[in-house]
Coordinates of C-alpha atoms and ligand atoms in Angstrom, one line a residue:
Chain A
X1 CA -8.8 -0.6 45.8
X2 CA -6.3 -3.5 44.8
X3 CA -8.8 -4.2 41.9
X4 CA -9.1 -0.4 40.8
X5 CA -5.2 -0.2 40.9
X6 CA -4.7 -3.7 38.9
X7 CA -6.9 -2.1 36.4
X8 CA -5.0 1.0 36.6
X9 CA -1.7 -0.9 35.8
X10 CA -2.6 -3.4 33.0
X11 CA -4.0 -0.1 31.1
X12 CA -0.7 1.8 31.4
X13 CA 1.2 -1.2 30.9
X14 CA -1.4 -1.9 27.5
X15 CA -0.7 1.0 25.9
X16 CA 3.0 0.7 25.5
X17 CA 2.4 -2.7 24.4
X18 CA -0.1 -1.2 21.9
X19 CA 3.2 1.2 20.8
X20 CA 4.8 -2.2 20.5
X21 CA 2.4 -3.3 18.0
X22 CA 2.1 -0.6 16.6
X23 CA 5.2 -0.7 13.9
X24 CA 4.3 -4.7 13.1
X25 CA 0.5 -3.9 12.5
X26 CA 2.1 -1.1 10.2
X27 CA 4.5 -3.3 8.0
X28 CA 2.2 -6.3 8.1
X29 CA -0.2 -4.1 6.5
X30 CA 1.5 -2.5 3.9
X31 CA 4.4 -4.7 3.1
X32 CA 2.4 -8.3 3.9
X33 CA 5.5 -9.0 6.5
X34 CA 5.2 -10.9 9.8
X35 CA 8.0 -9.1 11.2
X36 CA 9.8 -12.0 13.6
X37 CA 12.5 -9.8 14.6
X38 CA 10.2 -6.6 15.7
X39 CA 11.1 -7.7 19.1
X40 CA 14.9 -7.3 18.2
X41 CA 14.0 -3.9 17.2
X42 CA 12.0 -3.0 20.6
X43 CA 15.1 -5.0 22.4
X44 CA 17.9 -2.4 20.3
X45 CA 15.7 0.7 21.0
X46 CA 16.3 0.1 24.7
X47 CA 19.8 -0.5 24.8
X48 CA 20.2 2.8 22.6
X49 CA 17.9 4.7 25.6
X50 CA 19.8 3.2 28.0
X51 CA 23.3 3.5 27.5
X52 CA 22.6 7.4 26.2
X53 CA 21.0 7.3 30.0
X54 CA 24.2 6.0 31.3
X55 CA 25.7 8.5 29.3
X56 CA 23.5 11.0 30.9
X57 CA 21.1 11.5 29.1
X58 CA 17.3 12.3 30.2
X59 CA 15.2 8.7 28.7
X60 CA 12.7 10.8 27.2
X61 CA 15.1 13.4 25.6
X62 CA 16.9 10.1 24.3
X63 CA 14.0 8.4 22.7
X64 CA 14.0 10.7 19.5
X65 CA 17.7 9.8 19.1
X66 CA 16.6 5.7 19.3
X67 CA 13.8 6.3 17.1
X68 CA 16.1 8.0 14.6
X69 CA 18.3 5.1 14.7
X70 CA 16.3 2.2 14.7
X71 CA 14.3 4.2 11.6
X72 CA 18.0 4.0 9.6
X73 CA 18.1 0.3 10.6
X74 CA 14.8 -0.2 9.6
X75 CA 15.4 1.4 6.5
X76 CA 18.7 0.1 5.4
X77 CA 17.4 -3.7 5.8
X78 CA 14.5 -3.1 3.9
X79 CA 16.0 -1.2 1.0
X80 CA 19.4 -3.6 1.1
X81 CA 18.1 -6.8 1.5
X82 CA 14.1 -7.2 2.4
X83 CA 12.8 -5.6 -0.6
X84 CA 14.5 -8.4 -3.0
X85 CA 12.2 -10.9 -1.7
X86 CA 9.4 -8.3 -0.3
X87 CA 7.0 -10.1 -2.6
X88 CA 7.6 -13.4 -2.5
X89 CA 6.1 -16.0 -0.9
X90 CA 5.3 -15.5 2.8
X91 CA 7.6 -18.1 4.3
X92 CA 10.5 -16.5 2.8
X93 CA 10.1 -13.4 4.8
X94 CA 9.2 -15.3 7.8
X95 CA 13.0 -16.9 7.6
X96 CA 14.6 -14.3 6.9
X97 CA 13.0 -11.8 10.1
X98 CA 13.6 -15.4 12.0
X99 CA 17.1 -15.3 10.6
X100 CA 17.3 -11.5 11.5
X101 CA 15.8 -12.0 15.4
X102 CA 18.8 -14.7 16.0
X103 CA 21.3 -12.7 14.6
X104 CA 20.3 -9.1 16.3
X105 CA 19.7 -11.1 19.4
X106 CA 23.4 -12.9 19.2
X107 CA 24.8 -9.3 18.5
X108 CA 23.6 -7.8 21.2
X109 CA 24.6 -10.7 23.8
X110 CA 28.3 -10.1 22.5
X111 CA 28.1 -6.1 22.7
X112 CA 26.3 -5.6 25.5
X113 CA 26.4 -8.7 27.4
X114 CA 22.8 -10.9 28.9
X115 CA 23.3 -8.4 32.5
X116 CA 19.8 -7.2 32.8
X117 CA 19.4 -3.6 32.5
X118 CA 17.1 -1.0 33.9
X119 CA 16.5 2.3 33.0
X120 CA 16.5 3.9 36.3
X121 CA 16.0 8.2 36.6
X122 CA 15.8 9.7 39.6
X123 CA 11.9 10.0 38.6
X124 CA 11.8 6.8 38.2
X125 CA 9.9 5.8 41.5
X126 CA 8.1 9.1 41.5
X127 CA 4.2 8.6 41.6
X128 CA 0.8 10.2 42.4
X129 CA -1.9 8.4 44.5
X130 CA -5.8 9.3 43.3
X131 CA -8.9 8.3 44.9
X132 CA -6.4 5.2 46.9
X133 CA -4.5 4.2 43.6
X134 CA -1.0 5.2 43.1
X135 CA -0.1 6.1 39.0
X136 CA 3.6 5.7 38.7
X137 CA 4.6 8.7 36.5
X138 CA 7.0 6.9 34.3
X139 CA 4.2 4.2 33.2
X140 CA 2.0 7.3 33.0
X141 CA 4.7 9.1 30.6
X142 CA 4.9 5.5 28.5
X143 CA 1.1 5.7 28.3
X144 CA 0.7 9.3 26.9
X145 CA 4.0 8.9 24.2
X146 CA 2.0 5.7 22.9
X147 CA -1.0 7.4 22.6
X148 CA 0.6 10.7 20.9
X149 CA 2.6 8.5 18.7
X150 CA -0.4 6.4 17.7
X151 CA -2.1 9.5 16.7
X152 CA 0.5 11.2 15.0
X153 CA 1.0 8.0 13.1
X154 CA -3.1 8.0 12.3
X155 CA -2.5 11.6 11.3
X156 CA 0.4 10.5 8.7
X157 CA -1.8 8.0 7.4
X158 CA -4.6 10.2 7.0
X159 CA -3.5 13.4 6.0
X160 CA 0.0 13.6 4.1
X161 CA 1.1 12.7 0.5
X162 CA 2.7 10.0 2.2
X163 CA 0.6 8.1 4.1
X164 CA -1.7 8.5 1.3
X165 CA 0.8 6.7 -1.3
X166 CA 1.1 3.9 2.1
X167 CA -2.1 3.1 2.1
X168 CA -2.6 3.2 -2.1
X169 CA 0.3 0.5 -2.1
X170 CA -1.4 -1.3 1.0
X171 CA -4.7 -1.5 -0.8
X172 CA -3.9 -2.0 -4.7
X173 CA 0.3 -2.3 -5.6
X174 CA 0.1 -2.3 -9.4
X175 CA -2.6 0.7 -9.1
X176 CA -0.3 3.0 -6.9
X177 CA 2.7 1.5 -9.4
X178 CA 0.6 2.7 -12.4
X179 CA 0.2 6.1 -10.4
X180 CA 3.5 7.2 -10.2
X181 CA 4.4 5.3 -6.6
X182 CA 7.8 3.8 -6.4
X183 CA 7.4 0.8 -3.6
X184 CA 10.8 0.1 -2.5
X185 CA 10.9 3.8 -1.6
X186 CA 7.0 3.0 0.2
X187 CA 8.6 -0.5 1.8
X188 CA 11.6 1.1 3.2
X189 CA 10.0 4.1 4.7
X190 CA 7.5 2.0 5.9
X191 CA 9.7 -0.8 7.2
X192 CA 11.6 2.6 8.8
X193 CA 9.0 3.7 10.3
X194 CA 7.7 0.3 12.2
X195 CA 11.3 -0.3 13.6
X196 CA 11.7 3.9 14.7
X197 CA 8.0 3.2 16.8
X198 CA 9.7 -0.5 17.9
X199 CA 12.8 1.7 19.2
X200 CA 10.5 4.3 21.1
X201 CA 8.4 1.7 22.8
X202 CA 12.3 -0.5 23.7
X203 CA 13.3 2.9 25.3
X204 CA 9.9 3.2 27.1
X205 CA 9.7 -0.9 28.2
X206 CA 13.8 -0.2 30.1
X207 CA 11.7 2.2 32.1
X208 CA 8.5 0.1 33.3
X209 CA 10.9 -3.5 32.8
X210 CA 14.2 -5.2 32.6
X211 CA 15.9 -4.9 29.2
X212 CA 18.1 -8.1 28.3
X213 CA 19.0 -9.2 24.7
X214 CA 16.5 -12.3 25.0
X215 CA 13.3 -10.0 25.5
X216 CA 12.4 -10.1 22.0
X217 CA 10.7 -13.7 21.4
X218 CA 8.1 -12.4 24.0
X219 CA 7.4 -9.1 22.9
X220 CA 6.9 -10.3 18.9
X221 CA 4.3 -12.6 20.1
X222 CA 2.7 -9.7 22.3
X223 CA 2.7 -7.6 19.2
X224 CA 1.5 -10.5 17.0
X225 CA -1.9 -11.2 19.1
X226 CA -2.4 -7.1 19.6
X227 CA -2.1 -6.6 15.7
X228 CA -4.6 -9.6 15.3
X229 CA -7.0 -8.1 17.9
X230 CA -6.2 -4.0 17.0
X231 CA -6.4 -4.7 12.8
X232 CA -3.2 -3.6 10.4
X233 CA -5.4 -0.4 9.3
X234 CA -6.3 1.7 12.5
X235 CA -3.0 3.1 14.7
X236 CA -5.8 3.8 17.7
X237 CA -7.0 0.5 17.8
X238 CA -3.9 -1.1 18.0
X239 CA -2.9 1.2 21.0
X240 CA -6.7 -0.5 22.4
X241 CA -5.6 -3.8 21.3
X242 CA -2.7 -3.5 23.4
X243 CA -4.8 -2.2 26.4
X244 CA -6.9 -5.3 26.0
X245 CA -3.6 -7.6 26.3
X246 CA -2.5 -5.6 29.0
X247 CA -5.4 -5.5 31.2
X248 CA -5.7 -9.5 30.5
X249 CA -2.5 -9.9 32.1
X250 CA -3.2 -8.0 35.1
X251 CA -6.6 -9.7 35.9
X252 CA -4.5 -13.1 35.2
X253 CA -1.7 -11.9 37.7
X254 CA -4.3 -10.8 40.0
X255 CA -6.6 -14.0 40.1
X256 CA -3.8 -16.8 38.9
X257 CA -1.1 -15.4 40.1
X258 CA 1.9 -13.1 39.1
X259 CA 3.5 -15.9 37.2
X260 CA 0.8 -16.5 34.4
X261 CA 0.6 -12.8 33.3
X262 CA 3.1 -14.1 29.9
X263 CA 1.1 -17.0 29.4
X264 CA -2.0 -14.6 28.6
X265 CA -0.8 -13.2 25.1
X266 CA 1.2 -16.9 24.2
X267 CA -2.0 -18.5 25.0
X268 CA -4.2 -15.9 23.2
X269 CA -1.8 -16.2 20.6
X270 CA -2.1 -20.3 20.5
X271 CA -5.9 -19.8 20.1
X272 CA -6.2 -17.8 17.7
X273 CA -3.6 -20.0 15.5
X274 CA -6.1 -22.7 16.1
X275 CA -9.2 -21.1 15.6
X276 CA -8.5 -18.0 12.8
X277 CA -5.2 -19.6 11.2
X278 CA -6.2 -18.4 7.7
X279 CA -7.1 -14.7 9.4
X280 CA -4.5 -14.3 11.5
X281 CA -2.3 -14.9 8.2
X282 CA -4.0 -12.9 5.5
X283 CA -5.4 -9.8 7.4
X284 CA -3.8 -7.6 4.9
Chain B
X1 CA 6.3 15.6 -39.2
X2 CA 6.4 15.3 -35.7
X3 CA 7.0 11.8 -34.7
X4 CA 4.1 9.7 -32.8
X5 CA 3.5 9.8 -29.3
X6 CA 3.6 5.7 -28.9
X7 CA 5.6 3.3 -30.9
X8 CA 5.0 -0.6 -30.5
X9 CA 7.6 -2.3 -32.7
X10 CA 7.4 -6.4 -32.4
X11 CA 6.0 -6.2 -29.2
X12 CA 6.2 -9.9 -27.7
X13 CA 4.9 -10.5 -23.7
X14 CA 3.3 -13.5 -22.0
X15 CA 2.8 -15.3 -18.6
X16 CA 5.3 -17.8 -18.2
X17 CA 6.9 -19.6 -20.9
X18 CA 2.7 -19.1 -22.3
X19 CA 3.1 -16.2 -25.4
X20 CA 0.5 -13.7 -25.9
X21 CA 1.3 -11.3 -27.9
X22 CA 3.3 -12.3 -31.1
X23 CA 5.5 -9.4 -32.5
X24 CA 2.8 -6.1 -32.0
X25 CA 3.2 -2.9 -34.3
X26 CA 0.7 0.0 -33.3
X27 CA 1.3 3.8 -33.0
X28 CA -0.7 6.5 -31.5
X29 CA -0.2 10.1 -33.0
X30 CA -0.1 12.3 -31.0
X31 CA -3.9 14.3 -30.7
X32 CA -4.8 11.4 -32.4
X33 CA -8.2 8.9 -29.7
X34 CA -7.2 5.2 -31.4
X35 CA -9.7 2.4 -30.5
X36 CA -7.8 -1.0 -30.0
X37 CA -10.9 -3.7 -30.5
X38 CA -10.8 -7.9 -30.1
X39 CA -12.5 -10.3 -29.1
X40 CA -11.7 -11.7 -24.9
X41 CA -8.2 -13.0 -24.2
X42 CA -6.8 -11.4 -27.8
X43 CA -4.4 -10.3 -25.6
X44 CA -5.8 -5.9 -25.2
X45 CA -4.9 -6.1 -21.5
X46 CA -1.9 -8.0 -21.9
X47 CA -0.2 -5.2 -24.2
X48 CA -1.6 -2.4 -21.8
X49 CA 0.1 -3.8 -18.8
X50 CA 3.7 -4.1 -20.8
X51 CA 2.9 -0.7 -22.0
X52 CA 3.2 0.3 -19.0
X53 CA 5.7 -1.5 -17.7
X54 CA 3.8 -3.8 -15.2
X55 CA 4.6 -7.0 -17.2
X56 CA 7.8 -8.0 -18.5
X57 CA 8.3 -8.2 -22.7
X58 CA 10.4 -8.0 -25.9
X59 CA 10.3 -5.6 -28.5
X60 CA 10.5 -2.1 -29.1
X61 CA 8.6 0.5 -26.9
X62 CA 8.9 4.0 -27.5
X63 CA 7.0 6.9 -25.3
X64 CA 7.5 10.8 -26.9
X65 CA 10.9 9.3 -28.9
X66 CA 11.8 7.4 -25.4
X67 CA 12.5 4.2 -25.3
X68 CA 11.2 3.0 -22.0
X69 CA 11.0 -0.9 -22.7
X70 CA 13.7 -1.3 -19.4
X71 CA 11.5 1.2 -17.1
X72 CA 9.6 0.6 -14.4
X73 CA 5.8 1.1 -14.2
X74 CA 6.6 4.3 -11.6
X75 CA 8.8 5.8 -13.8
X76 CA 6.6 5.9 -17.3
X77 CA 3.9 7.4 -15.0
X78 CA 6.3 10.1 -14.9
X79 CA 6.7 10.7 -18.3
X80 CA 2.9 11.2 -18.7
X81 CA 1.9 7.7 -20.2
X82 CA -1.1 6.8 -17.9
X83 CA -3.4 3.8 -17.6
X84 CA -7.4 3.4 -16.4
X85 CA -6.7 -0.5 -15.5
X86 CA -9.3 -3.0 -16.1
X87 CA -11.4 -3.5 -13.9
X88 CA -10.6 0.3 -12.2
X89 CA -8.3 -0.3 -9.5
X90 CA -9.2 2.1 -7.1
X91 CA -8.1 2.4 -4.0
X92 CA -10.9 0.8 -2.4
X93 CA -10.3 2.0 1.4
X94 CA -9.6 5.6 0.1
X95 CA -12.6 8.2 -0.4
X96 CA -13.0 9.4 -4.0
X97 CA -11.4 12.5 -3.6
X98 CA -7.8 10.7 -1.9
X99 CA -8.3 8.4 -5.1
X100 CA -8.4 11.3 -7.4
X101 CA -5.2 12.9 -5.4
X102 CA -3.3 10.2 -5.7
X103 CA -3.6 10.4 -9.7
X104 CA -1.7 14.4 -8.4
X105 CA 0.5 12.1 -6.7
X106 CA 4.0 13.1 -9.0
X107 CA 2.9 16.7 -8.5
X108 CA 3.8 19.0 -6.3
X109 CA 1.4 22.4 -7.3
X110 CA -0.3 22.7 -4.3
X111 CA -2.9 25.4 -6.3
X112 CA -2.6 23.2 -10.1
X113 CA -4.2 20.1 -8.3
X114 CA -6.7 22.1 -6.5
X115 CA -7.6 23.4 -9.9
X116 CA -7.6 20.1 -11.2
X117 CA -9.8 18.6 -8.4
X118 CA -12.5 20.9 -9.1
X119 CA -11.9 20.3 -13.2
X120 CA -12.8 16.6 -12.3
X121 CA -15.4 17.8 -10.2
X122 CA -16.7 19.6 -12.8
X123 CA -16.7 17.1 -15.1
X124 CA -18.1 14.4 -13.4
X125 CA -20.6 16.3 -10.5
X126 CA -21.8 12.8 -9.2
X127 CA -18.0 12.5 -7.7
X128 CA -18.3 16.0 -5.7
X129 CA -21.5 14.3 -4.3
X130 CA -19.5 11.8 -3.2
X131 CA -15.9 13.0 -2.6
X132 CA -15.9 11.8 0.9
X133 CA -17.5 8.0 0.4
X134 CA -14.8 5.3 -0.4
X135 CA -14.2 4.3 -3.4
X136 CA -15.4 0.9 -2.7
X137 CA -18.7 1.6 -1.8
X138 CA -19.3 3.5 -5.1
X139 CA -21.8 2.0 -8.2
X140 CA -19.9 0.8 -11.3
X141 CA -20.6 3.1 -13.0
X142 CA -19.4 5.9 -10.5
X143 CA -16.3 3.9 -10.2
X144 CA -15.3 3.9 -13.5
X145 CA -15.9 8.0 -13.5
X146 CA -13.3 7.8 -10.4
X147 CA -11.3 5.8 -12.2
X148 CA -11.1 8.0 -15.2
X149 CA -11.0 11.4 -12.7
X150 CA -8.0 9.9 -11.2
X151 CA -6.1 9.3 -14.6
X152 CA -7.2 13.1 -15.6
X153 CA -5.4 14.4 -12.4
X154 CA -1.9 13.2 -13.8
X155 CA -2.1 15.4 -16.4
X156 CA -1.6 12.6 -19.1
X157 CA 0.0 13.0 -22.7
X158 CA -1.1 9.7 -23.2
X159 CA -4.6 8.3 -21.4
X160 CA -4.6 4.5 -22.1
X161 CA -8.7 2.5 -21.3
X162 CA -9.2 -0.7 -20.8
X163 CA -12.3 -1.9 -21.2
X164 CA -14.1 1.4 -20.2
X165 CA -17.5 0.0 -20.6
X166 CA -17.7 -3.5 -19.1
X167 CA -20.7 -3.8 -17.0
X168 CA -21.8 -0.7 -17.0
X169 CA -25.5 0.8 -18.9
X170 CA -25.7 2.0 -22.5
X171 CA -26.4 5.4 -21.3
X172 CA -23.5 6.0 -19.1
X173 CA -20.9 4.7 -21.7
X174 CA -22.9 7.1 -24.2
X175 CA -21.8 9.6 -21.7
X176 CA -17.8 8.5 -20.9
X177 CA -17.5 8.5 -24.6
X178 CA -18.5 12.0 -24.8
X179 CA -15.8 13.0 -22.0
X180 CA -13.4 11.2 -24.1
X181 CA -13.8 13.2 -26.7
X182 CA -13.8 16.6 -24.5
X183 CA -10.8 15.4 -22.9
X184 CA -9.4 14.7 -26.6
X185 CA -10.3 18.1 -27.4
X186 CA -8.0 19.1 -24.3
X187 CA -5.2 17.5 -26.5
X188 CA -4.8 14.7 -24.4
X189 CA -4.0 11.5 -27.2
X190 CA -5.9 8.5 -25.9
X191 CA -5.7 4.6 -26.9
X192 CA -9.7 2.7 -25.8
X193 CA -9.4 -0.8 -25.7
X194 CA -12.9 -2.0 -26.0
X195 CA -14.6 -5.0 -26.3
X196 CA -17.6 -2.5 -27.1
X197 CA -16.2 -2.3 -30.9
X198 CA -18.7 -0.1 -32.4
X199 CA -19.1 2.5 -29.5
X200 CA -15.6 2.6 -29.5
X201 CA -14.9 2.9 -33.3
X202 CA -17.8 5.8 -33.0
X203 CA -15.5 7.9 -31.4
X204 CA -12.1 6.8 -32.7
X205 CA -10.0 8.3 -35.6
X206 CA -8.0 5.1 -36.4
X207 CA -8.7 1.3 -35.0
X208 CA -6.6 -1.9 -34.7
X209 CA -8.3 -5.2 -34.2
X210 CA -6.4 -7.6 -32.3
X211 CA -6.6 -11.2 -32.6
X212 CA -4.7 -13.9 -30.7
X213 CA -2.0 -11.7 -30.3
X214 CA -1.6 -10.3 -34.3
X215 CA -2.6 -7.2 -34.6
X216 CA -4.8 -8.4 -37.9
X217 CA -6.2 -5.1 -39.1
X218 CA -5.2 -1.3 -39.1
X219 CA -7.6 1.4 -40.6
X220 CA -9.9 4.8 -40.3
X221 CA -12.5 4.2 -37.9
X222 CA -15.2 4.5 -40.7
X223 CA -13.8 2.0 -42.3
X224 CA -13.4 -0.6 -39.7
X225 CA -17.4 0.3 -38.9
X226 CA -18.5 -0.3 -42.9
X227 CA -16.4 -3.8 -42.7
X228 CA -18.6 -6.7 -43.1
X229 CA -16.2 -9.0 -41.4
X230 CA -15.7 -7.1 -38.7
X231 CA -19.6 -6.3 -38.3
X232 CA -20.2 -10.3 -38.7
X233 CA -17.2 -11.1 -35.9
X234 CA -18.5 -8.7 -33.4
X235 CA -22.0 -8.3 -34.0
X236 CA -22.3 -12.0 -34.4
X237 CA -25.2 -12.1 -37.1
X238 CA -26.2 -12.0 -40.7
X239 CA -28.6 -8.7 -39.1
X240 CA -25.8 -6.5 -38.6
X241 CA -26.3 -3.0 -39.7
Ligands
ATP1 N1 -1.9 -13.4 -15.0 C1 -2.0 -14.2 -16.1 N2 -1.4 -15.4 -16.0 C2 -1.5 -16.3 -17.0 N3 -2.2 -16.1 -18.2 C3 -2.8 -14.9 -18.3 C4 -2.8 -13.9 -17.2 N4 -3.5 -12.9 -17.6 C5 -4.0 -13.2 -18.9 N5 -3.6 -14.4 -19.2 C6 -3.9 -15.0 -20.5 O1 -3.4 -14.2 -21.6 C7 -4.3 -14.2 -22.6 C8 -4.7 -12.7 -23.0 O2 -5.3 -12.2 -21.9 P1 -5.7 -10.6 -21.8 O3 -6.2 -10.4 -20.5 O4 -4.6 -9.8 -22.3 O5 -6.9 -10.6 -22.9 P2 -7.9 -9.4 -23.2 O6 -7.8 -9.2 -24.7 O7 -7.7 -8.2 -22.4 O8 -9.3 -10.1 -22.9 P3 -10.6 -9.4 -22.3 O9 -11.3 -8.8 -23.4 O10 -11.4 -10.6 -21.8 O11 -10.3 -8.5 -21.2 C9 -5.5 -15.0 -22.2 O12 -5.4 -16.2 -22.8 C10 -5.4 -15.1 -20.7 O13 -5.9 -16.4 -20.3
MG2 MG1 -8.7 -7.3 -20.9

């Protein structure tokens, strides 16, 4: 049963790190960026859930109101700042998100101090037992809102006028320029839209983990090996990428111990550095 | 008289401080299909892109009495001045019919595009065959209809082609040349840049030849086609016809 329930666990747990992914697979598809401050934007999402919780707010009825936020963020940066150096080379958007991370990080210690936080409902130790393993509904909740997101994302891509001129500016620039596509507007809706699903899955993470401004470092790299392992193209596949991390770190807690479940994605992420560096950097 | 469509006054571009084009003059009359012909790296694709705004250049531009030297590629779209790239440049993860929708992609007429999805269709029934197989996975030749589909669903006043019949069969530029000149008849003005010189001068009204930059002769099509210099530069032999 203990095996059965780990299994349970690292799949709830992957697919809200798939969420987390989800908005760097997005921009590092379409806009070529490596976000390094994505986990800033996960970190801010859950500060916005949890003071609008302490506010008294319901978490879920709050997420909309982080993702709407952390979309403007997203947004502003890219249109202000990002999108003067959007097509340079890639080191100089790797600073500047680096630059970014230590700054929203620094922020966020001075506002809202380094107390951990936890965003704690009354429902928040609620759970059903089936068949011997007990599904705590909040990490069941987390699940389903990454897997609705994910498709609702996969049906933007797919269906609208927007996620159509996305992809055309993913695949061929000067074609979708040549076709009428402006891509500063693409790049900051984009960028908008990766740091509004980084938000959602912040809010999401206060409920299943402790939220301190120094959670971001980690939950990049998470999102880094997912997108390698889920591809920049598929929204569905990153939420199975992040199932694939997450069941990794519960078969690590479960046979090396509690302690090593972190080292799982860093040391994914060290080997696939070593062994697919030129992949890993140009899977656009 | 109405004045012409496109205007090229001293047209000057490059890559780097490395010039290409020298001080261009061409103009397209409206209703007028006007072949631009020259030999490879005379510089055809090079005024196409600052045409359209992609590249950076000096000189005059002006679109319908507009000058649009200072736009931006997105924005001469807009204004109906659209380009079949070399090389076709479709979307290659897209199907054939999202390719041909995003050449709809400044309009909003829900009903026009559908009209003008099934015009293409029409025109070119091998892409209804395929309108759900990506664009990648389509035969040159099939690409180059898709490429030319997608440009029709803008609605151009102005069609530019570059290099419409590189690597593809005699028999199917026979047949693009033909829809040319339906879609001319449509009263859409169109500039063919060809390295093909003679199947483009076959359906041109007016030809420029450039070379290294200079634009180095302007005339009818017939005339271009009876010029023994031009036959011996491009047909390479004494044989010519
Ligand atoms: N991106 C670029 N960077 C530097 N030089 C370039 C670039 N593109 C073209 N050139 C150079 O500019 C010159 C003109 O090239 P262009 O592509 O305009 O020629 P073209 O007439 O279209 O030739 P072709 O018939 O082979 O297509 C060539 O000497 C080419 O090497
Ligand atoms: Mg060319």
């Amino acid at each position: 049963m203990l095996f059965a329930q780990i299994l349970v666990d690292g799949v709830l747990l992957g697919g809200l790190y798939g969420l987390m992914a989800l908005g760097m697979a997005l921009v590092w598809g379409v806009l070529n960026i490596v976000n390094l401050a994505h986990g800033a934007f996960i970190m801010l999402g859950g500060y916005v859930v949890y003071f609008l919780f302490v506010a008294g707010l319901d978490p879920f009825a709050a997420l909309p109101i982080a993702m709407l936020a952390l979309f403007a963020l997203g947004y502003v940066i890219q249109r202000g700042l990002l999108n003067l150096i959007v097509r340079s080379a890639l080191l100089n958007t790797l600073l500047f998100t680096f630059g970014l991370n230590v700054v929203l990080t620094y922020l966020a210690q001075l506002l809202f101090s380094a107390d951990f936080r936890t965003i704690n409902p009354s429902y928040a130790g609620a759970n059903v037992t089936l068949a011997g393993v007990t599904v705590p509904l909040a990490w069941l909740a987390a699940f389903l809102v990454a897997v609705l997101l994910a498709g609702l994302l996969q049906l933007l891509l797919d269906r609208s006028r927007l996620g159509r001129a996305i992809r055309a500016t993913a695949q061929n620039l000067d074609a979708a320029r040549l076709y009428g596509v402006d891509p500063r507007q693409i790049y900051a809706v984009t960028f908008g839209i990766g740091a509004a699903l980084a938000g959602t899955a912040g809010g999401l993470y206060g409920l299943v983990a402790q939220i301190t401004p120094y959670i971001g470092a980690t939950l990049t790299a998470k999102s880094f090996v997912i997108a390698i392992i889920g591809g920049l193209e598929n929204p569905l596949l990153v939420i199975l990428g992040g199932i694939v991390i997450g069941l990794a770190e519960a078969l690590a807690s479960l046979y090396l111990g509690p302690t090593y479940s972190d080292v799982i994605s860093f040391g994914l992420l060290v080997l696939i550095l070593v062994l697919r560096p030129a992949r890993s950097l140009k899977l656009a | 008289m109405s004045a012409p469509l496109l205007v090229l006054h001293g047209l000057v571009a490059g890559y780097g401080d490395v010039p290409v084009l020298h001080g261009v003059d061409l103009t397209v009359e409206s209703g007028e299909l006007v072949a631009l012909v020259g030999s490879n790296g005379a510089g055809k694709t090079t005024l196409l892109r600052a045409v359209s705004r992609l590249l950076k250049s000096g000189g005059e531009i002006r679109f319908g009495g507009t000058d649009i030297a200072a736009r931006e590629p997105e924005a001469v779209f807009g204004l109906g001045l659209v380009q079949v790239p070399e090389g076709r440049q479709l979307f290659p993860r897209m199907s054939v019919e999202e390719n041909l929708l995003m050449g709809a992609y400044r309009r909003r007429d829900r009903a026009a595009i559908g009209a003008s999805l099934a015009q293409s269709f029409d025109l070119f029934p091998v892409l209804a065959a395929r309108r759900r197989q990506m664009a990648g996975s389509l035969s040159g030749g099939e690409q180059q209809m898709c490429a030319i589909a997608r440009a029709l669903m803008a609605a151009p006043r102005l069609l530019m082609i570059d290099e419409m019949s590189l690597g593809l069969a005699p028999i199917i530029v026979d047949r693009l040349l033909d829809v040319l000149v339906k879609i001319r008849g449509q009263g859409v003005t169109i500039l063919l840049v060809e390295q093909d010189v003679f199947a483009a001068l076959s359906v041109a009204d007016r030809g420029y030849v450039l070379e290294h930059g200079r634009i180095v002769r302007a005339a009818s099509a017939a005339e271009l086609k009876s010029d023994p210099a031009l036959q011996r530069a491009y047909l390479g032999a004494e044989d010519a016809p």
